[in-house]
Amino acid sequence: MTTLLEAPPLGPLLDDIVRSHRPRQESGTVPTNIPFLAKVPFDSFGIAVATTGGEVFSSGDAHVPFSIQSISKVFTLAMALQGSSPGSLWSRVLREPSGTSFNSLVQLEVEHGIPRNPFINAGALVVTDHLMEETSDAATQLLRFATEQAGNRQAVSGMAGSGAAGPFIDEAAAASELARSSRNLALAHFLKDFGNLRRPAEAVVHNYVRQCSIMMTCVELARAGLFLANNGQGTQGTVLSRSEAKRIGSIMLTCGMYDAAGEFAYRVGLPGKSGVGGGVLVIVPGQCAICVWSPRLDAKGNSLAGTAALADLSDRTGWSVF
Ligand code: GLU
């Protein structure tokens, strides 16, 4: 693997990536079940790299908060693995790619209510239910986790977030998504019917949607994801053991990009997790965490410009796990 020192200087390289990949015309789609996401300008584009050496490089709209959506699933999994009974989670959710869309009901029924992995919606609902055993407000716990890892202690003490620097939950966006959450509610009721949900379906979906509605910038997300590139060591100390961090990276590689994980591995060669807000968090083990954001999506729900930019960046730096 190419080391950071051998890579081209990162500042100018990221500026060039932004010049080359910021969308010039509207293409791709936005999610129809989350109206708030349709309002984001199509030409938004940001990228940030947080290195294991403690540096952060960024370019474009890297300081603009966006909706992290499914990237939240990486952090809730990490929190569940930190908890007092991580083992019990793995009897409730598998670690296999799904090959179906992120909110598919079909596979869940055929497989008797055991989701394929924690990064599809059904799996994330089980992780949320697991977290809610210890705290009924897992979304606020996630916000605290993300804020600490992003290195914004000031916002941790303030916590409410509106107008304050640092991550915050966009409660209006969450409410609007919740009003259109029939499919996630259906997944939760399926899980409940199969005995794989302990809390009421409505409470779990409500909490899950609030997790997805956390707003963060590329810089904050790259810093928050650094522990995955750094053997479990985050910006504020140990988050997970080295082997748990490795395992989350492995699940990102195989399951992190909806049913396009194979295509993403082919093009980018790195573990990643995307969200329908247009963000992608990528890990270069031992070196850095990268977050790219551009809101328009491809047919599989991954950021169109973001994926192209990451493929370009990995080719130009040599960063890859292969
Ligand atoms: N809140 C979205 C949903 O549950 C998240 C989807 C995603 O980013 O994959 O539909």
PDB file of N, CA, C and O in Angstrom, residues 73 75 95 98 102 153 160 216 226 231-232 237 277 311:
ATOM      1  N   LYS A  73     -25.147   4.002  10.539  1.00  0.00           N
ATOM      2  CA  LYS A  73     -25.164   2.568  10.881  1.00  0.00           C
ATOM      3  C   LYS A  73     -23.775   2.060  11.291  1.00  0.00           C
ATOM      4  O   LYS A  73     -23.655   1.114  12.071  1.00  0.00           O
ATOM      5  N   PHE A  75     -21.606   3.812  13.031  1.00  0.00           N
ATOM      6  CA  PHE A  75     -21.369   4.265  14.408  1.00  0.00           C
ATOM      7  C   PHE A  75     -22.268   3.528  15.402  1.00  0.00           C
ATOM      8  O   PHE A  75     -21.843   3.225  16.516  1.00  0.00           O
ATOM      9  N   ARG A  95     -23.758 -11.297   8.973  1.00  0.00           N
ATOM     10  CA  ARG A  95     -22.678 -10.439   8.452  1.00  0.00           C
ATOM     11  C   ARG A  95     -22.420 -10.780   6.990  1.00  0.00           C
ATOM     12  O   ARG A  95     -21.281 -10.906   6.561  1.00  0.00           O
ATOM     13  N   SER A  98     -26.286  -8.482   1.303  1.00  0.00           N
ATOM     14  CA  SER A  98     -27.692  -8.848   1.094  1.00  0.00           C
ATOM     15  C   SER A  98     -28.000  -9.075  -0.387  1.00  0.00           C
ATOM     16  O   SER A  98     -28.854  -9.890  -0.711  1.00  0.00           O
ATOM     17  N   PHE A 102     -31.596  -1.786   0.210  1.00  0.00           N
ATOM     18  CA  PHE A 102     -31.365  -1.592   1.641  1.00  0.00           C
ATOM     19  C   PHE A 102     -32.625  -1.717   2.489  1.00  0.00           C
ATOM     20  O   PHE A 102     -32.560  -1.965   3.682  1.00  0.00           O
ATOM     21  N   ARG A 153     -15.909  18.995  21.454  1.00  0.00           N
ATOM     22  CA  ARG A 153     -16.344  18.849  22.841  1.00  0.00           C
ATOM     23  C   ARG A 153     -17.326  19.944  23.259  1.00  0.00           C
ATOM     24  O   ARG A 153     -18.213  19.715  24.056  1.00  0.00           O
ATOM     25  N   ALA A 160     -27.822  20.527  22.225  1.00  0.00           N
ATOM     26  CA  ALA A 160     -29.044  20.757  21.447  1.00  0.00           C
ATOM     27  C   ALA A 160     -28.721  20.950  19.979  1.00  0.00           C
ATOM     28  O   ALA A 160     -29.430  20.463  19.113  1.00  0.00           O
ATOM     29  N   MET A 216     -23.895  16.318   9.781  1.00  0.00           N
ATOM     30  CA  MET A 216     -22.453  16.451  10.037  1.00  0.00           C
ATOM     31  C   MET A 216     -21.777  16.929   8.759  1.00  0.00           C
ATOM     32  O   MET A 216     -22.322  16.788   7.666  1.00  0.00           O
ATOM     33  N   LEU A 226     -12.256   7.983  12.069  1.00  0.00           N
ATOM     34  CA  LEU A 226     -10.819   7.693  12.096  1.00  0.00           C
ATOM     35  C   LEU A 226     -10.485   6.424  12.883  1.00  0.00           C
ATOM     36  O   LEU A 226      -9.560   5.692  12.543  1.00  0.00           O
ATOM     37  N   ASN A 231      -6.854   1.175  14.019  1.00  0.00           N
ATOM     38  CA  ASN A 231      -6.866   0.050  14.982  1.00  0.00           C
ATOM     39  C   ASN A 231      -7.768   0.288  16.183  1.00  0.00           C
ATOM     40  O   ASN A 231      -7.470  -0.134  17.294  1.00  0.00           O
ATOM     41  N   GLY A 232      -8.867   1.021  15.983  1.00  0.00           N
ATOM     42  CA  GLY A 232      -9.821   1.232  17.073  1.00  0.00           C
ATOM     43  C   GLY A 232      -9.537   2.470  17.912  1.00  0.00           C
ATOM     44  O   GLY A 232     -10.311   2.789  18.817  1.00  0.00           O
ATOM     45  N   GLY A 237      -9.218   8.748  22.106  1.00  0.00           N
ATOM     46  CA  GLY A 237      -8.774   7.540  22.813  1.00  0.00           C
ATOM     47  C   GLY A 237      -9.392   6.283  22.210  1.00  0.00           C
ATOM     48  O   GLY A 237      -9.961   6.317  21.116  1.00  0.00           O
ATOM     49  N   GLY A 277     -28.144  10.516   1.860  1.00  0.00           N
ATOM     50  CA  GLY A 277     -27.888  11.955   1.870  1.00  0.00           C
ATOM     51  C   GLY A 277     -26.741  12.332   0.936  1.00  0.00           C
ATOM     52  O   GLY A 277     -26.425  13.512   0.774  1.00  0.00           O
ATOM     53  N   ALA A 311     -12.971   6.788  -6.573  1.00  0.00           N
ATOM     54  CA  ALA A 311     -12.245   5.916  -7.503  1.00  0.00           C
ATOM     55  C   ALA A 311     -11.008   6.654  -8.024  1.00  0.00           C
ATOM     56  O   ALA A 311      -9.901   6.094  -8.084  1.00  0.00           O
TER      57      ALA A 311
END
